[in-house]
Coordinates of C-alpha atoms in Angstrom, one line a residue:
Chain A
X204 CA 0.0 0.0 0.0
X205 CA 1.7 3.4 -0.8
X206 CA 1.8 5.4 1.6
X207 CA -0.2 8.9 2.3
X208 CA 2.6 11.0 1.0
X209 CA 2.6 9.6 -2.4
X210 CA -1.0 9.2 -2.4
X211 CA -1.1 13.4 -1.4
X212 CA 1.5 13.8 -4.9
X213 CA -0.3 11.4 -7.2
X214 CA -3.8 13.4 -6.3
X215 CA -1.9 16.2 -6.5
X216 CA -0.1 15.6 -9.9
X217 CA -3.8 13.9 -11.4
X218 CA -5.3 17.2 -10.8
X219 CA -2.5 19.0 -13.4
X220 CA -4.5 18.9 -17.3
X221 CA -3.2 16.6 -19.4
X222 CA -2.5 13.9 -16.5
X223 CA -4.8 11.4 -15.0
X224 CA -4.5 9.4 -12.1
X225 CA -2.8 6.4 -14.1
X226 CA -0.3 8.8 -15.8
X227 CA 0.1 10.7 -12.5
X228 CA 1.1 7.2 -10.0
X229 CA 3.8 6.9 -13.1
X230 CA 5.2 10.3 -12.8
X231 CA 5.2 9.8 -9.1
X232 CA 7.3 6.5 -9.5
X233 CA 9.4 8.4 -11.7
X234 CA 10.0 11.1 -9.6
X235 CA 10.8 8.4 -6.9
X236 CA 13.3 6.3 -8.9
X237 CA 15.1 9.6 -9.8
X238 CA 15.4 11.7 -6.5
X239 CA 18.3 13.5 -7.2
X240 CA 17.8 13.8 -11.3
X241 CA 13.9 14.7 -11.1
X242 CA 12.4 14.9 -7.6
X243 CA 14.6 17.3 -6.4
X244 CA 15.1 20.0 -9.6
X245 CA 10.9 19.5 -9.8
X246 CA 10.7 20.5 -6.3
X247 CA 13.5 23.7 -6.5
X248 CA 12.0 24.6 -9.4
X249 CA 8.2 24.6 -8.1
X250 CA 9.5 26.3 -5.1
X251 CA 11.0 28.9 -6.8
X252 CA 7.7 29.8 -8.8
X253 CA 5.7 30.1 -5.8
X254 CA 8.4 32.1 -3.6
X255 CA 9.3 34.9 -6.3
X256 CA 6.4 35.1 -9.4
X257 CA 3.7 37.8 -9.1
X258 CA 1.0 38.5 -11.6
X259 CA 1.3 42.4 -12.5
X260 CA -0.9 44.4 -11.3
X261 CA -0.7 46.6 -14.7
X262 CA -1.7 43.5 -17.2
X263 CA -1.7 40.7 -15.4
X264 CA 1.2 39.2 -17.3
X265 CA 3.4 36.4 -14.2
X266 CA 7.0 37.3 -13.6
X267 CA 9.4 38.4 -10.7
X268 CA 8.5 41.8 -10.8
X269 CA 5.3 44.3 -10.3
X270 CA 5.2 45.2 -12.8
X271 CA 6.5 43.4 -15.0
X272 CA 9.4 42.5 -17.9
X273 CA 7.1 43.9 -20.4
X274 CA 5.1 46.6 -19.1
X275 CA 8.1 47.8 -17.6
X276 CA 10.5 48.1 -21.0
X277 CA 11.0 51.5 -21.6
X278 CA 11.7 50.0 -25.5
X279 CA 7.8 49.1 -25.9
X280 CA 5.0 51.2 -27.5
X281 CA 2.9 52.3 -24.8
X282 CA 0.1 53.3 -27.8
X283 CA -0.3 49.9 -28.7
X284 CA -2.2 47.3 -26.6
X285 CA -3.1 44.2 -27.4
X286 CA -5.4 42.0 -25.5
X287 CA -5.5 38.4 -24.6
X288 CA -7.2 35.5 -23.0
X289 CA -4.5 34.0 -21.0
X290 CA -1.0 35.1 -20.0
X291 CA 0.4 31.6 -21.9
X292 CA -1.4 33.5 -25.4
X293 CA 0.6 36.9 -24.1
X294 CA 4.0 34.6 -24.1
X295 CA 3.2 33.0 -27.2
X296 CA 2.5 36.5 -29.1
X297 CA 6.2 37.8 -27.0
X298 CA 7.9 34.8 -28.6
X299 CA 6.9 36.0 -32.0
X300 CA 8.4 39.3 -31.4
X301 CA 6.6 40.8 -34.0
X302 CA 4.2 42.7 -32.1
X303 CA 6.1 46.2 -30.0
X304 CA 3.4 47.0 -27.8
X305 CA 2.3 46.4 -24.4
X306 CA -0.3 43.7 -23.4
X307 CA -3.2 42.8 -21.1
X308 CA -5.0 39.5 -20.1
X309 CA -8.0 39.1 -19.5
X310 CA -7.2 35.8 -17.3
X311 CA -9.7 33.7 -19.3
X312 CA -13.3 34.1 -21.8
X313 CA -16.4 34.7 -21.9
X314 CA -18.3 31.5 -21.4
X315 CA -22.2 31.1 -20.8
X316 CA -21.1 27.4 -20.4
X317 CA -19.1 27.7 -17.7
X318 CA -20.7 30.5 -16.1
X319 CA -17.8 33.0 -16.9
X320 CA -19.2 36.8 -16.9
X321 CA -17.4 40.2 -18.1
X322 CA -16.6 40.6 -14.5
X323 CA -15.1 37.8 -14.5
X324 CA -12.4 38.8 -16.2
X325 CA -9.9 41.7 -16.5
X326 CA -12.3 44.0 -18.1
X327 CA -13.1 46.8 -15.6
X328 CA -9.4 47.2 -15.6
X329 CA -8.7 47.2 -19.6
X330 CA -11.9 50.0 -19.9
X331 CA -9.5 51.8 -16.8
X332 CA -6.3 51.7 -18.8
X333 CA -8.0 52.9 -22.1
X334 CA -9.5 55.4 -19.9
X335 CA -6.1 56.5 -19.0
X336 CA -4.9 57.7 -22.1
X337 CA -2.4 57.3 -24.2
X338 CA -3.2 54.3 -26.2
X339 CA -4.0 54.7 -30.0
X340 CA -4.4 51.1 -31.0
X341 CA -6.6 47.7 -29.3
X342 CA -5.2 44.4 -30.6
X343 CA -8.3 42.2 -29.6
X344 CA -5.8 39.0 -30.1
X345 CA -8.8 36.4 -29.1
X346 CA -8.5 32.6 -29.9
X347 CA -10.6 32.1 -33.0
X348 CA -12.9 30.3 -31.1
X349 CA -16.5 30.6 -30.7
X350 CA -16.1 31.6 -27.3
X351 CA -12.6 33.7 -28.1
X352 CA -14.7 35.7 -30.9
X353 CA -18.0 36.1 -28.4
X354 CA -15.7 38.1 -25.9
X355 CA -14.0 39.8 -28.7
X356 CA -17.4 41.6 -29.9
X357 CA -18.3 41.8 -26.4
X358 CA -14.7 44.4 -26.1
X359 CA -15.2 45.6 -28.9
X360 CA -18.8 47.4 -28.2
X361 CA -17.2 47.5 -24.5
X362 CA -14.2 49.9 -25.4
X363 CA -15.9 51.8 -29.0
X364 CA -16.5 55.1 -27.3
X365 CA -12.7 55.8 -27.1
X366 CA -10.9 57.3 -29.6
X367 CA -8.4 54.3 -30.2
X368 CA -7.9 52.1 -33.1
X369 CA -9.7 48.6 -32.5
X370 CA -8.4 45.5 -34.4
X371 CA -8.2 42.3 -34.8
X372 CA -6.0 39.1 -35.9
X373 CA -6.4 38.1 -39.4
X374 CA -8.3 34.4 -40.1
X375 CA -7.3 32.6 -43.1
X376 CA -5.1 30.0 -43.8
X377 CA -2.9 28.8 -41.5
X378 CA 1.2 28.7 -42.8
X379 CA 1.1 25.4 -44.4
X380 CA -2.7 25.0 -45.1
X381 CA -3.4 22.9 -47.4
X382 CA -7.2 23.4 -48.6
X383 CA -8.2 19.8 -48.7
X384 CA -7.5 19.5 -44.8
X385 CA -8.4 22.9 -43.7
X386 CA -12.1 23.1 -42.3
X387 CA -15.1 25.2 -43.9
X388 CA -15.5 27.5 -41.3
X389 CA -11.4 28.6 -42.0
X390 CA -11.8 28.2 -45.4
X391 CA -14.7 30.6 -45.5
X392 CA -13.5 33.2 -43.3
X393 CA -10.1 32.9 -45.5
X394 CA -11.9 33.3 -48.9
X395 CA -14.1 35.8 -47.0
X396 CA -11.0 38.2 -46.1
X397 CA -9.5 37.7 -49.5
X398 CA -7.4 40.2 -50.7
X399 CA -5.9 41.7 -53.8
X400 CA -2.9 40.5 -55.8
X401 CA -0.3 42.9 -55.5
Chain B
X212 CA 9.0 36.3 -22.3
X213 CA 8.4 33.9 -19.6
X214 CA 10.8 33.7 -16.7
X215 CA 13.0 31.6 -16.1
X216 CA 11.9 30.2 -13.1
X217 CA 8.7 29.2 -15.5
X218 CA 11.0 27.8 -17.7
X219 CA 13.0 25.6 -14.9
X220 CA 9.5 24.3 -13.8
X221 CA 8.2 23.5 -17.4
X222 CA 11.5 21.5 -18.1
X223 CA 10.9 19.5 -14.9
X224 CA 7.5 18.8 -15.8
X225 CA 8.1 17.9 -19.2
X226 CA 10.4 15.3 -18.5
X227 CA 7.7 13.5 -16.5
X228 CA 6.4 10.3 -18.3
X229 CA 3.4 11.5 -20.3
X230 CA 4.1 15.5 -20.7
X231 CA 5.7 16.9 -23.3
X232 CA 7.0 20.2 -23.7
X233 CA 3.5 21.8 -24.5
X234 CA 1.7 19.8 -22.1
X235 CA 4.4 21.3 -19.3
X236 CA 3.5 25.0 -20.4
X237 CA -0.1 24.1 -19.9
X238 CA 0.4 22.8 -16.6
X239 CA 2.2 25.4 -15.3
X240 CA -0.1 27.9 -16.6
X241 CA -2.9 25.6 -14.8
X242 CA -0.6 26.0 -11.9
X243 CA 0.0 30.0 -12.0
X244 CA -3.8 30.5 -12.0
X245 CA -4.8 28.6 -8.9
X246 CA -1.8 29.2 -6.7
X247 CA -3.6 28.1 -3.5
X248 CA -5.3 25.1 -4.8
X249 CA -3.0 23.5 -6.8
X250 CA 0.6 24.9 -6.7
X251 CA 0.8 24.8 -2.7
X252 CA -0.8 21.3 -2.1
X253 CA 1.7 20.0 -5.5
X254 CA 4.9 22.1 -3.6
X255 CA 3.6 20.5 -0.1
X256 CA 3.1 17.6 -1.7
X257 CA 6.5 17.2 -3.6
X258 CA 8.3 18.1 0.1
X259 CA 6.4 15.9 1.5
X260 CA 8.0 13.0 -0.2
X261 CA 11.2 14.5 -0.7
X262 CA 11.5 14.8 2.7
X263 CA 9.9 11.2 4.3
X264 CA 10.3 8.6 2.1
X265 CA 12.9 6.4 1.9
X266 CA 13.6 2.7 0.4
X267 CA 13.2 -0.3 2.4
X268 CA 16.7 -1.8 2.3
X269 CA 14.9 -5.0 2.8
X270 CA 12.1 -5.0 0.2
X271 CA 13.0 -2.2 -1.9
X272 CA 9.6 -0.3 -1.6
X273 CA 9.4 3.0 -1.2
X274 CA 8.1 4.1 2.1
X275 CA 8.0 6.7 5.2
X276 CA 10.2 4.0 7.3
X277 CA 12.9 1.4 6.7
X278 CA 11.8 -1.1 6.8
X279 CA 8.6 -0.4 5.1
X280 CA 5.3 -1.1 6.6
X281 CA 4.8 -4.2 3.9
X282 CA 7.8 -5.8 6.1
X283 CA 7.7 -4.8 9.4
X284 CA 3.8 -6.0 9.4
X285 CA 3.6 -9.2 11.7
X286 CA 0.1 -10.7 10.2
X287 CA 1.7 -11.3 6.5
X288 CA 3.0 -14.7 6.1
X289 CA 6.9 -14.4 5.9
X290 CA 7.0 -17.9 3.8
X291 CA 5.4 -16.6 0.9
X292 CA 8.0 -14.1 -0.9
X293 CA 6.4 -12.0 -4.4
X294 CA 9.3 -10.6 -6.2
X295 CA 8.2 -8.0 -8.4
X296 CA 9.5 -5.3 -11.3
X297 CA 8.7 -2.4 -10.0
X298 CA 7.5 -0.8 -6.6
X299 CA 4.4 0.0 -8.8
X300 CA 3.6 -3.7 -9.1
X301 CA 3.8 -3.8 -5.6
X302 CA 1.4 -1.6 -5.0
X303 CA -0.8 -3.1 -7.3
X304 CA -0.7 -6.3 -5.9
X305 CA -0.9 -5.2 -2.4
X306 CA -3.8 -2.7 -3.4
X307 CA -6.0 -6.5 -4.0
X308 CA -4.9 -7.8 -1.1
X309 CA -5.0 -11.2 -1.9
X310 CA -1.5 -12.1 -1.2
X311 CA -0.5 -13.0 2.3
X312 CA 3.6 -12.4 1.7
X313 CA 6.2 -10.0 1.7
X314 CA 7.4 -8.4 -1.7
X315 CA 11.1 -8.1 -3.4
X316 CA 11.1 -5.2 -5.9
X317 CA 13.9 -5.9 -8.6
X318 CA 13.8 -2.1 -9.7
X319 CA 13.3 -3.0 -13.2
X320 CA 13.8 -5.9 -15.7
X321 CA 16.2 -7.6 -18.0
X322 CA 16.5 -5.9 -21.2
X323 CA 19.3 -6.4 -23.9
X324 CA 18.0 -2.9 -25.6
X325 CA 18.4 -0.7 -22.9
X326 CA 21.5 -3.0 -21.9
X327 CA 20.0 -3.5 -18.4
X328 CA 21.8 -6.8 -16.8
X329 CA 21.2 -8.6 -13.8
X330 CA 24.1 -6.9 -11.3
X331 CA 21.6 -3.6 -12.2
X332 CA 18.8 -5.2 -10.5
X333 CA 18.3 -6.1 -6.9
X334 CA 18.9 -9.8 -7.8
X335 CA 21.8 -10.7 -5.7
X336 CA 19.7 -9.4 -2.7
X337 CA 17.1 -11.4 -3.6
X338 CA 19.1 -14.9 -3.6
X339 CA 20.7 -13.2 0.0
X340 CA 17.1 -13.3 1.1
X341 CA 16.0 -16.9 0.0
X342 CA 19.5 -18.3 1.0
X343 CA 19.1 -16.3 4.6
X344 CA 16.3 -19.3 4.8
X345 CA 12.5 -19.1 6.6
X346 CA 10.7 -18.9 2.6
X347 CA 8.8 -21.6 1.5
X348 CA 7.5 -19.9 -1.9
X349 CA 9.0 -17.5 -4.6
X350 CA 6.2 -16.1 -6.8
X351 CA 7.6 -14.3 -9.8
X352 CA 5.6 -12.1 -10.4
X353 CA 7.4 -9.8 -13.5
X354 CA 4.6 -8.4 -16.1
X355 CA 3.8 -10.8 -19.2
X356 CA 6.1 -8.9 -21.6
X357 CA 9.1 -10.3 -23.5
X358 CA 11.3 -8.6 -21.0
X359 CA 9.6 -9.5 -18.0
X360 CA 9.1 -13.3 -18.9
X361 CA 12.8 -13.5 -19.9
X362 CA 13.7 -12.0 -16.1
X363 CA 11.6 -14.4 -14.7
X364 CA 13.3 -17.2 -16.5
X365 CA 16.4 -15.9 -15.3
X366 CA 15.6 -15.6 -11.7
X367 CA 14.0 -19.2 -12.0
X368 CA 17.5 -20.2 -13.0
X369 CA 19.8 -18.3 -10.1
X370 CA 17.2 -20.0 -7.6
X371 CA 16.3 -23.2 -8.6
X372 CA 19.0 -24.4 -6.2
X373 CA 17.3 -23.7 -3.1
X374 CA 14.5 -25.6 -1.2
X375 CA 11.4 -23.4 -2.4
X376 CA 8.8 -23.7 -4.6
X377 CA 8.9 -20.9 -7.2
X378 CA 6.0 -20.1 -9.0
X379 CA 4.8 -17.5 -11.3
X380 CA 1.3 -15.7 -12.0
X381 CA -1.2 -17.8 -14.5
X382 CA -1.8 -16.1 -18.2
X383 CA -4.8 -16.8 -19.8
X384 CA -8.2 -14.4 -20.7
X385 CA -8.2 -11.8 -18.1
X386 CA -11.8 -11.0 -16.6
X387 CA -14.1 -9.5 -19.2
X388 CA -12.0 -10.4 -21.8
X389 CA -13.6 -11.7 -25.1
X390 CA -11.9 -13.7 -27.8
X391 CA -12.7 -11.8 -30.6
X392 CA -10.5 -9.2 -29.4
X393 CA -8.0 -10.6 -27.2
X394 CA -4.2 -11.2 -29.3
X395 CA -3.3 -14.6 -30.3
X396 CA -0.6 -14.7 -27.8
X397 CA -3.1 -14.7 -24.9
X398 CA -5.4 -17.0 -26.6
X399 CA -2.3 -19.7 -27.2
X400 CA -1.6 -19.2 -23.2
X401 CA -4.9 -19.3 -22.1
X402 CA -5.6 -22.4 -24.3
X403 CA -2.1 -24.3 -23.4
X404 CA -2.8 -23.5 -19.8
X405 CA -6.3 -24.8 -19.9
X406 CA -8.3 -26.8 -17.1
X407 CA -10.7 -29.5 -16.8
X408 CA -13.9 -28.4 -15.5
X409 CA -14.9 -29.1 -11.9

């Protein structure tokens, strides 16, 4: 019988998406048979996540410092803001490093589904910072879900009395797309949005 | 840009069996958003075996003393010794109860591929055990896998000269199984190991 320790870790560990209790008793015994090669740089690495990361209080981006990497580069266009779902979207546009500006998260969607309301989510405080000044352009960078697009229109009529910009990400086809796999609702939105030869 | 403290966690994570690189990120996301209920119980967690568990020097399962509960526990029948791959297996067998005896974990199995030979196992302990006298029956117990048949063999071999009876698990149609699916190789066991009705 294992003991209530690694029964506390496996619960712990099934509760992480993308693991199930099956998958999590393996990582446990993994972790186990590796102490000093997985255990232990799990553990320092966990430790250090909870001991020194802070969500910003400015866009609710996670890192060390309030606020943080981004808001805080003085190399960044202040004018332009783009908006996201989720801090992991806000990495995954930073990686890119094609767009200059600053960001905010909303820290989730709209969902009648799962009950999730505009106050829910970082809105009051995006409305504030638009308020503010200063900003000339909205990236509403939304997934192109049905939900994503629902809390995109939702912003959009949200922030239209200001004097800024309000965009969004192109849909089309994906780098790579090849028609005969793509689905009809890209395919439309991509012959929809089609554009000019140059 | 993430931190790097988020990276050092979603390189720990993604070495686990069953995540990969993405499914760390998500995680970890999963992780930054509920900080009180699943970071801190996961950290406690993760210290919690870090810090209490050790190996049974006897048995070889993992446990908060040495030695372990399974074999400091005066109502199991000392005769009866199940040696195992894995502490997992242990667990599993002790989870159905149905066996009396201690358990030998051999931390693994023979395998010419990933050039794992018997001084890597706990195999010489074993035979120490058996040859220390007071066991009656060896059940090898190793999984029904090339590897795990061909460890058993082995073991059958290194042991055969003492005074026990060594036995291994049956194979045949495991509960709820039906033919039509099941692969030839369990049908040829379950048919060569067949019995007469009662």
């Amino acid at each position: 019988m294992a003991s209530p320790e690694i029964d506390a870790l496996t619960q712990a560990l099934a509760r992480l998406p993308g693991l199930g209790p099956r998958s999590a008793r393996r990582a446990v015994l993994h972790l186990l048979k590796r102490r000093e090669t997985a255990l232990a740089p799990l553990l320092a690495a966990l430790d250090a996540v909870n001991e020194r990361l802070v969500t910003c209080s400015t866009c609710g981006n996670v890192d060390t410092n309030d606020p943080c990497g981004v808001c805080s580069d003085p190399r960044r266009d202040g004018r332009a803001l783009c908006v996201v779902e989720e801090v992991a979207d806000l990495w995954a546009l930073d990686r890119s490093r094609l767009f200059p500006g600053r960001f905010h998260v909303l820290g989730g969607k709209l969902s009648a589904l799962e009950g999730i309301r505009p106050e829910d989510l970082a809105i009051d405080a995006l409305v504030r910072r638009i308020e503010a000044g200063g900003i000339d352009e909205v990236v509403l960078a939304m997934n192109a879900t049905l939900e994503g697009q629902t809390t995109a229109h939702y912003l959009a009529e949200r922030i239209e009395r200001f004097p800024v910009r309000i965009t969004q990400l192109a849909h089309g086809l994906p780098v790579g797309g090849e028609l005969d796999y793509l689905d009809e609702g890209t395919l439309a939105q991509a012959l929809r949005a089609r554009r000019p030869v140059a």
